Coordinates of C-alpha atoms in Angstrom, one line a residue:
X1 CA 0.0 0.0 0.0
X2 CA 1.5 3.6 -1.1
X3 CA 2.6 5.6 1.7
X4 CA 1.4 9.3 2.2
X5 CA 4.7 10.5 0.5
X6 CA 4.1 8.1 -2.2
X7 CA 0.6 9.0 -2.6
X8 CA 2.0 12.9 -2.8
X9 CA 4.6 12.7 -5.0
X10 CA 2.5 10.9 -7.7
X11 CA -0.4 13.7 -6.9
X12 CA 2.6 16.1 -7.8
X13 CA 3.1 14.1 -11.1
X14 CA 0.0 14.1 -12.2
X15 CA 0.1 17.8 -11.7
X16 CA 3.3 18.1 -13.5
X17 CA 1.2 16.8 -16.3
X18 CA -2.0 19.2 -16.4
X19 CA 0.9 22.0 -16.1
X20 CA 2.8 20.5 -18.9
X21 CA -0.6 21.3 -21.3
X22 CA -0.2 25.1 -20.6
X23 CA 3.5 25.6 -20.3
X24 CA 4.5 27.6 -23.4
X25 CA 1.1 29.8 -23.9
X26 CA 1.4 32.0 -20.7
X27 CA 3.6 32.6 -18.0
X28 CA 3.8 29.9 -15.3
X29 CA 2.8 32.1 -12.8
X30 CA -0.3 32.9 -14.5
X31 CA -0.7 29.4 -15.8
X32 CA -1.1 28.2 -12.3
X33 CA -4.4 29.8 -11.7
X34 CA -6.1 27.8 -13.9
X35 CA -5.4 24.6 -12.9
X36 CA -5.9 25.9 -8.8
X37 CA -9.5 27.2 -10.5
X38 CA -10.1 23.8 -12.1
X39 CA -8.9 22.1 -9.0
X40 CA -11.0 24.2 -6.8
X41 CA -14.2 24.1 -8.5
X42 CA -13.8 20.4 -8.6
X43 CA -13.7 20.3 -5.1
X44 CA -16.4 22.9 -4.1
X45 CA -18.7 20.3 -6.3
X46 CA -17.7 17.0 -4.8
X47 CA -18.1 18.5 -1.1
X48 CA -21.6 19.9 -1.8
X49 CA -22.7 16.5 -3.5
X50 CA -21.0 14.8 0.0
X51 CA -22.6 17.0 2.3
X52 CA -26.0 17.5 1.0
X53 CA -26.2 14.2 0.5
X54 CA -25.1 13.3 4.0
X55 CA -27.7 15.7 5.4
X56 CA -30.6 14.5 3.4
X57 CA -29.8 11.1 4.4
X58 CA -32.6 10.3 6.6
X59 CA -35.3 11.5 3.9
X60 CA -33.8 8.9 1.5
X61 CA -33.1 11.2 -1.5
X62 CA -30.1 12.3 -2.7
X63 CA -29.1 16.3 -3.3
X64 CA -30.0 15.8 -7.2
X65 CA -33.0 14.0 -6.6
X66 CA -34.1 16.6 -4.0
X67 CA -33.6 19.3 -6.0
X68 CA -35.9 17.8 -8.7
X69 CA -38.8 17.6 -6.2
X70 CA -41.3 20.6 -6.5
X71 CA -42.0 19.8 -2.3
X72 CA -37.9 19.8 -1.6
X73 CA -36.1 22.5 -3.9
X74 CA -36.8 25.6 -2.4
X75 CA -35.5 24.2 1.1
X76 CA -32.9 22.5 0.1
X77 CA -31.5 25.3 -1.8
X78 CA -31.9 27.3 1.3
X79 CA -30.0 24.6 3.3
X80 CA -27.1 24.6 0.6
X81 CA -26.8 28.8 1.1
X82 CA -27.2 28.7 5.0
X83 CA -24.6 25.7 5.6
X84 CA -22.2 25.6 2.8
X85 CA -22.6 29.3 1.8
X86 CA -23.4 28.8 -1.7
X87 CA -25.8 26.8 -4.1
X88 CA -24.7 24.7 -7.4
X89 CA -27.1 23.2 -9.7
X90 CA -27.3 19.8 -10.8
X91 CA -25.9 20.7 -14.2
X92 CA -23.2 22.7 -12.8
X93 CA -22.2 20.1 -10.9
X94 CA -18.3 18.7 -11.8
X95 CA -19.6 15.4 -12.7
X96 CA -22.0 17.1 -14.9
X97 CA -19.5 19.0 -16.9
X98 CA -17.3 16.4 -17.3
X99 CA -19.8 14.0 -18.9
X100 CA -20.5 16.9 -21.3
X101 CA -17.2 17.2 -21.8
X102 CA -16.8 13.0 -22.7
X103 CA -20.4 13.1 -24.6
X104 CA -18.9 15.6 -26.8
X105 CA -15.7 14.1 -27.7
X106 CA -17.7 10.8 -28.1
X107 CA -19.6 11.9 -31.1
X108 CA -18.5 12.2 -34.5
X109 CA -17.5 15.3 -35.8
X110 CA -20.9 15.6 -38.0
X111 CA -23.0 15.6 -34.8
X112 CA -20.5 17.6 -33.2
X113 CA -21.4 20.7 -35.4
X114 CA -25.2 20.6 -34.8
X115 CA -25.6 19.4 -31.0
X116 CA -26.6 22.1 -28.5
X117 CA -25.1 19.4 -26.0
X118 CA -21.4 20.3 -27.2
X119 CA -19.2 21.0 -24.4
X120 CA -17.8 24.9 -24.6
X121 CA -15.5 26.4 -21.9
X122 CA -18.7 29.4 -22.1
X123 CA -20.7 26.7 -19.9
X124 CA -17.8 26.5 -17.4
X125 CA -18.0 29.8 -17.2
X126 CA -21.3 30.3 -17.0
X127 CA -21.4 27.7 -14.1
X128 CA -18.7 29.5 -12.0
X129 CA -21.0 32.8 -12.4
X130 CA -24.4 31.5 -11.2
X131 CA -22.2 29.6 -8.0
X132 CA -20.7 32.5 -7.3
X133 CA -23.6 34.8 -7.9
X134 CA -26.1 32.5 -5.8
X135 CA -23.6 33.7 -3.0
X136 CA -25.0 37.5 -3.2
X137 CA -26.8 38.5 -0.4
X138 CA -25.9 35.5 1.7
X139 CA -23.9 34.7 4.0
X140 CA -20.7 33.9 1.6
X141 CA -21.0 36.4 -0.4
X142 CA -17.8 37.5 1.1
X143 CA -15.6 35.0 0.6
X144 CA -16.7 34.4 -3.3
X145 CA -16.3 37.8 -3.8
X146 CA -13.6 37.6 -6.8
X147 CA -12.8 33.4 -5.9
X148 CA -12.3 32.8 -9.5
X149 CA -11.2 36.2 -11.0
X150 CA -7.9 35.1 -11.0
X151 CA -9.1 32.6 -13.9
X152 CA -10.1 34.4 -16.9
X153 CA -11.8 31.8 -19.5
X154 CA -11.9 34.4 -22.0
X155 CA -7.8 35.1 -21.6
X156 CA -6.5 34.8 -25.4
X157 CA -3.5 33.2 -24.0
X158 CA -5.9 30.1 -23.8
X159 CA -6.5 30.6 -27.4
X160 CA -7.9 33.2 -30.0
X161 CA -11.0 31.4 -30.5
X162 CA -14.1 29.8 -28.3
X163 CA -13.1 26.5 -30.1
X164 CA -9.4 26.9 -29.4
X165 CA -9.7 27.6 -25.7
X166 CA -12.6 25.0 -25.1
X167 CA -10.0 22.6 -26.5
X168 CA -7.4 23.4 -23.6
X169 CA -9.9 23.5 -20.6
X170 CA -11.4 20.3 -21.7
X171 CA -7.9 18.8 -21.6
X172 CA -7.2 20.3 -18.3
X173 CA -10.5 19.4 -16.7
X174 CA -10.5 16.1 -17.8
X175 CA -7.2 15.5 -16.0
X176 CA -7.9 17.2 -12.5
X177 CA -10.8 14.5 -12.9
X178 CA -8.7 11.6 -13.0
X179 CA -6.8 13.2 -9.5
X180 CA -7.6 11.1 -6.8
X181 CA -9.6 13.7 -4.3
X182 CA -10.5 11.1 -1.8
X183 CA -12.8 13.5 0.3
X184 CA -14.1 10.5 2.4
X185 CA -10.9 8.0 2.5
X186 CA -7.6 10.0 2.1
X187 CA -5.4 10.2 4.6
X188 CA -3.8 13.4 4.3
X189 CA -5.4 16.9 2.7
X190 CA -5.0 16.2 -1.0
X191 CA -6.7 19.9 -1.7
X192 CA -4.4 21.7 0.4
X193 CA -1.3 19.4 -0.9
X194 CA -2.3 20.0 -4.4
X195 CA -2.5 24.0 -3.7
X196 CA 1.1 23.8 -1.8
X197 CA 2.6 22.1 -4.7
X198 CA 1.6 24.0 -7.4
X199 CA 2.8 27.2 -5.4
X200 CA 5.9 25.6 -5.1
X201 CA 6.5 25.0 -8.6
X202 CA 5.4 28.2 -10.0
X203 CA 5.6 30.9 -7.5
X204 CA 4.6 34.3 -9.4
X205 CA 7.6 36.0 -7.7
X206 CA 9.7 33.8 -8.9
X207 CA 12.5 34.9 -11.6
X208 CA 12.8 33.4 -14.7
X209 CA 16.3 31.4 -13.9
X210 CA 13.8 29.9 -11.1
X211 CA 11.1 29.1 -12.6
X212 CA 13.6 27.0 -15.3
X213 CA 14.8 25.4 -12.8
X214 CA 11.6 24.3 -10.9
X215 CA 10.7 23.1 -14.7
X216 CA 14.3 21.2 -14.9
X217 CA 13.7 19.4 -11.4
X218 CA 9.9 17.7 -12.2
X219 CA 11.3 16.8 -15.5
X220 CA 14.5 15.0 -14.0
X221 CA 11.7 13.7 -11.0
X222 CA 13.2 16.2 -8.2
X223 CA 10.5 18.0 -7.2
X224 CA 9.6 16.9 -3.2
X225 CA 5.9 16.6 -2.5
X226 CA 4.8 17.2 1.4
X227 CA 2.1 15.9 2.4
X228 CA -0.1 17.8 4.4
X229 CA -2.0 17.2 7.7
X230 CA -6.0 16.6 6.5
X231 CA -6.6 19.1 9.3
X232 CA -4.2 21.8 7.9
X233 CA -6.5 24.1 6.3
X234 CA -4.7 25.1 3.7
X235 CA -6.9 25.5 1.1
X236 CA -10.0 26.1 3.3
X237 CA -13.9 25.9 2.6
X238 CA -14.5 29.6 1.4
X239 CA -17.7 29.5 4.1
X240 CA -19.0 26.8 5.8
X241 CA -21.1 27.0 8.7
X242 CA -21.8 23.7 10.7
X243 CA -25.5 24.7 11.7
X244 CA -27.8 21.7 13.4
X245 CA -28.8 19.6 10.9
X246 CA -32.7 18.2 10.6
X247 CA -34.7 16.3 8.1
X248 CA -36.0 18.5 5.2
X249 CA -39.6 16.8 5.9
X250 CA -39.5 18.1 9.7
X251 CA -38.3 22.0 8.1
X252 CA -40.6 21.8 5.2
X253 CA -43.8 21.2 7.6
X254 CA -42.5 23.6 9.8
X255 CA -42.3 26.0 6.7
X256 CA -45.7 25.2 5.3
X257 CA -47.3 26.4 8.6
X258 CA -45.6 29.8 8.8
X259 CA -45.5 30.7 5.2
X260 CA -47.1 29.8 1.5
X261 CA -44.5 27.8 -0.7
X262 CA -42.6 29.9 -2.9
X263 CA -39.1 30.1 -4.9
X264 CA -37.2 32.5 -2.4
X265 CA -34.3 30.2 -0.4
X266 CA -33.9 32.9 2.3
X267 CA -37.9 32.3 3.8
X268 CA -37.1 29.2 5.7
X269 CA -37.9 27.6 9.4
X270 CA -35.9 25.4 10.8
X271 CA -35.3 24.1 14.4

């Protein structure tokens, strides 16, 4: 069984290899905050799919299947904005761009031209906007405020063209998805480890001879991955508040006796 260190430094070569995609179109130290973006998105979806799930447990439903019941939505969005500080829809969920992203290359170039289902970097962006937007007014509106600026999808540097930079973030996503996260089973914080390498390897204040060399040492299989503690915090939840958790039927009755059903998350009763 891989040690920690083991299980680090092969994070650190797989992330050597989503780095390797970009080297040459932009500065490394620019370069960097696309793949932390990528990386951090990913994560901000697999730890809402966890914990929503987790808390609608007892209702027997999962947090896709509540939020396609007309009874649940409106509380469980509420939920999502008062405990993680943010709400993502199902089809702005990671796993949902990433099938996109494999039903497009699956089809032939043909049905490619004419399919509204085509993957285009436009709905990555468009799914980082309504995540961060839902945040407005709420409690984590604060620490979204400018999350993913540093990540500019339209940057030429990706490409001239839609096409050209769709074909880049596909590539990239598609490899932070083979990363093995393990929010539930890994031993040490693969977010925060990830986060520590990359800054290691391109640090923006770095000088050019510096850079090289950081370049020279992954490619001659130098570069020393650390490990962190999983309670290190280094790449934190944004917002996250740990409120009491109950049963979405025992909040929804609760709800339906105080107030008529409607579509606004913030009109909600709990314990």
């Amino acid at each position: 069984m891989a040690t920690e260190q083991e299980q680090a430094q092969e994070l650190a070569s797989k992330l050597w290899e989503i780095a390797n995609d970009l080297r040459g179109k932009m500065d490394s130290s620019k370069f960097k905050n696309y793949i932390l973006g990528v990386i951090f998105y990913r994560y901000l979806s697999e730890h809402t799919e966890k914990y929503m799930n987790d808390l609608l447990k007892n209702d027997g439903m999962t947090y896709e299947e509540a939020l396609a019941n007309d009874d649940y939505r409106d509380t469980v969005i509420g939920w999502s904005l008062d405990y993680l500080g943010y709400y993502m829809k199902p089809e702005h969920m990671w796993k949902s761009l990433i099938a996109k992203i494999k039903g497009s290359d699956d089809e032939d170039e043909d049905t490619k031209k004419d399919s509204k289902d085509n993957f285009s970097i436009q709905d990555f962006q468009v799914a980082i906007n309504e995540t961060v937007g839902s945040t407005i007014g709420h409690k984590g509106e604060a620490a979204f405020d400018k999350l993913f600026d540093d990540m500019n999808l339209e940057d030429k540097d990706l490409g001239r063209e839609v096409s050209d930079r769709t074909a880049l973030i596909k590539k990239v996503m598609l490899k932070v998805d083979d990363l093995n996260f393990g929010l539930e089973d890994a031993k040490f914080d693969v977010l925060g480890t990830a986060y520590m390498i990359l800054i290691g390897l391109f640090q923006s204040d770095a000088g050019k001879k510096g850079a090289e060399k950081r370049w020279n040492d992954q490619e001659n299989g130098n570069v020393i991955a650390k490990p962190l503690d999983k309670d290190s915090k280094a790449m934190a939840m944004p917002y996250q508040n740990d409120g009491k958790e109950s049963k979405v039927k025992e909040s929804k009755e609760k709800n339906n006796k105080n107030t008529s059903h409607d579509s606004t998350p913030a009109k909600r009763v709990y314990e």
